[in-house]
């Protein structure tokens, strides 16, 4: 069952990038699929937007694992010479923001 939707911005996310994003989420047992971008992004501050489909709060295990997911995604972008997202915003089923995961520098593999 899909637990989250990942906003797919074709100007920022190539097909191999989306595969890396979905793999990083799958690694923490979050089933996700892409969805067209809902809102335009600020060109200076790219945020990867996820939409949590489950009712209720995000589990503490998932919340604790999201910084590692962001680091893995940032590493993928850096290796491919593309600008990585600066953070992940996680929105609930009602569109309200559940949490934000800030990113530091990418970690070399």
mmCIF file of C-alpha atoms in Angstrom:
data_model
loop_
_atom_site.group_PDB
_atom_site.id
_atom_site.type_symbol
_atom_site.label_atom_id
_atom_site.label_comp_id
_atom_site.label_asym_id
_atom_site.label_seq_id
_atom_site.Cartn_x
_atom_site.Cartn_y
_atom_site.Cartn_z
ATOM 1 C CA UNK A 1 0.000 0.000 0.000
ATOM 2 C CA UNK A 2 1.328 3.434 -0.939
ATOM 3 C CA UNK A 3 2.148 5.516 2.127
ATOM 4 C CA UNK A 4 3.460 8.674 0.456
ATOM 5 C CA UNK A 5 3.411 10.603 -2.788
ATOM 6 C CA UNK A 6 6.543 12.325 -4.083
ATOM 7 C CA UNK A 7 5.985 15.513 -6.075
ATOM 8 C CA UNK A 8 7.626 14.977 -9.471
ATOM 9 C CA UNK A 9 9.058 18.218 -10.827
ATOM 10 C CA UNK A 10 10.323 17.376 -14.351
ATOM 11 C CA UNK A 11 12.601 20.414 -14.309
ATOM 12 C CA UNK A 12 14.442 19.104 -11.240
ATOM 13 C CA UNK A 13 13.801 15.380 -11.079
ATOM 14 C CA UNK A 14 15.033 13.147 -13.905
ATOM 15 C CA UNK A 15 13.682 9.575 -14.100
ATOM 16 C CA UNK A 16 16.861 8.169 -12.501
ATOM 17 C CA UNK A 17 16.533 10.760 -9.713
ATOM 18 C CA UNK A 18 12.965 9.642 -8.987
ATOM 19 C CA UNK A 19 14.146 6.034 -8.891
ATOM 20 C CA UNK A 20 16.818 7.030 -6.324
ATOM 21 C CA UNK A 21 14.230 8.943 -4.250
ATOM 22 C CA UNK A 22 11.817 5.997 -4.255
ATOM 23 C CA UNK A 23 14.670 3.586 -3.395
ATOM 24 C CA UNK A 24 15.768 5.780 -0.464
ATOM 25 C CA UNK A 25 12.211 5.793 0.887
ATOM 26 C CA UNK A 26 11.831 2.056 0.299
ATOM 27 C CA UNK A 27 15.003 1.513 2.339
ATOM 28 C CA UNK A 28 13.129 2.843 5.395
ATOM 29 C CA UNK A 29 10.004 0.824 4.526
ATOM 30 C CA UNK A 30 8.005 3.747 3.125
ATOM 31 C CA UNK A 31 6.160 2.802 -0.040
ATOM 32 C CA UNK A 32 5.902 5.841 -2.321
ATOM 33 C CA UNK A 33 5.002 6.779 -5.866
ATOM 34 C CA UNK A 34 5.426 9.954 -7.921
ATOM 35 C CA UNK A 35 2.697 12.524 -8.489
ATOM 36 C CA UNK A 36 2.758 15.676 -10.606
ATOM 37 C CA UNK A 37 4.028 18.787 -8.825
ATOM 38 C CA UNK A 38 1.277 20.551 -6.935
ATOM 39 C CA UNK A 39 2.904 23.953 -6.350
ATOM 40 C CA UNK A 40 5.739 25.744 -8.148
ATOM 41 C CA UNK A 41 9.026 25.747 -6.271
ATOM 42 C CA UNK A 42 11.268 28.664 -5.392
ATOM 43 C CA UNK A 43 14.209 28.455 -7.825
ATOM 44 C CA UNK A 44 16.653 29.491 -5.079
ATOM 45 C CA UNK A 45 15.520 26.953 -2.494
ATOM 46 C CA UNK A 46 14.451 23.595 -3.878
ATOM 47 C CA UNK A 47 12.289 21.581 -1.487
ATOM 48 C CA UNK A 48 11.390 17.948 -2.126
ATOM 49 C CA UNK A 49 7.705 17.652 -1.184
ATOM 50 C CA UNK A 50 6.203 14.422 0.092
ATOM 51 C CA UNK A 51 2.531 13.879 0.818
ATOM 52 C CA UNK A 52 1.854 11.424 3.655
ATOM 53 C CA UNK A 53 -1.303 9.442 2.883
ATOM 54 C CA UNK A 54 -1.737 7.784 6.265
ATOM 55 C CA UNK A 55 -4.007 9.274 8.902
ATOM 56 C CA UNK A 56 -2.301 10.225 12.126
ATOM 57 C CA UNK A 57 1.279 11.176 12.872
ATOM 58 C CA UNK A 58 4.375 9.881 11.131
ATOM 59 C CA UNK A 59 5.976 7.118 13.189
ATOM 60 C CA UNK A 60 8.973 8.132 15.273
ATOM 61 C CA UNK A 61 11.096 5.541 13.416
ATOM 62 C CA UNK A 62 10.201 7.035 10.034
ATOM 63 C CA UNK A 63 10.729 10.580 11.279
ATOM 64 C CA UNK A 64 14.145 9.617 12.690
ATOM 65 C CA UNK A 65 15.149 7.975 9.378
ATOM 66 C CA UNK A 66 14.197 10.897 7.109
ATOM 67 C CA UNK A 67 17.467 12.867 7.578
ATOM 68 C CA UNK A 68 19.314 9.804 6.244
ATOM 69 C CA UNK A 69 16.901 9.624 3.304
ATOM 70 C CA UNK A 70 17.597 13.269 2.498
ATOM 71 C CA UNK A 71 21.370 12.686 2.742
ATOM 72 C CA UNK A 72 21.089 9.699 0.377
ATOM 73 C CA UNK A 73 19.052 11.741 -2.128
ATOM 74 C CA UNK A 74 21.487 14.669 -1.894
ATOM 75 C CA UNK A 75 24.403 12.285 -2.476
ATOM 76 C CA UNK A 76 22.707 10.915 -5.615
ATOM 77 C CA UNK A 77 22.218 14.420 -7.031
ATOM 78 C CA UNK A 78 25.768 15.465 -6.190
ATOM 79 C CA UNK A 79 27.281 12.381 -7.846
ATOM 80 C CA UNK A 80 25.281 13.187 -10.996
ATOM 81 C CA UNK A 81 26.311 16.862 -10.996
ATOM 82 C CA UNK A 82 22.820 18.194 -10.296
ATOM 83 C CA UNK A 83 21.580 20.535 -7.596
ATOM 84 C CA UNK A 84 20.091 18.531 -4.692
ATOM 85 C CA UNK A 85 17.055 19.539 -2.653
ATOM 86 C CA UNK A 86 17.804 21.609 0.432
ATOM 87 C CA UNK A 87 15.114 19.926 2.519
ATOM 88 C CA UNK A 88 12.114 17.605 2.558
ATOM 89 C CA UNK A 89 8.685 18.938 3.473
ATOM 90 C CA UNK A 90 6.210 16.267 4.527
ATOM 91 C CA UNK A 91 2.538 17.212 4.193
ATOM 92 C CA UNK A 92 -0.402 15.332 5.657
ATOM 93 C CA UNK A 93 -3.535 14.106 3.866
ATOM 94 C CA UNK A 94 -5.202 17.466 4.563
ATOM 95 C CA UNK A 95 -2.293 19.386 2.984
ATOM 96 C CA UNK A 96 -0.977 20.702 6.295
ATOM 97 C CA UNK A 97 2.744 20.475 6.952
ATOM 98 C CA UNK A 98 3.669 17.561 9.236
ATOM 99 C CA UNK A 99 7.412 18.129 9.398
ATOM 100 C CA UNK A 100 10.435 19.539 7.632
ATOM 101 C CA UNK A 101 13.760 17.762 7.320
ATOM 102 C CA UNK A 102 16.670 20.146 6.782
ATOM 103 C CA UNK A 103 19.723 19.051 4.863
ATOM 104 C CA UNK A 104 23.338 19.658 5.509
ATOM 105 C CA UNK A 105 26.060 19.057 2.956
ATOM 106 C CA UNK A 106 25.986 15.829 0.989
ATOM 107 C CA UNK A 107 28.163 12.997 2.266
ATOM 108 C CA UNK A 108 30.615 11.461 -0.194
ATOM 109 C CA UNK A 109 29.985 7.763 -0.808
#
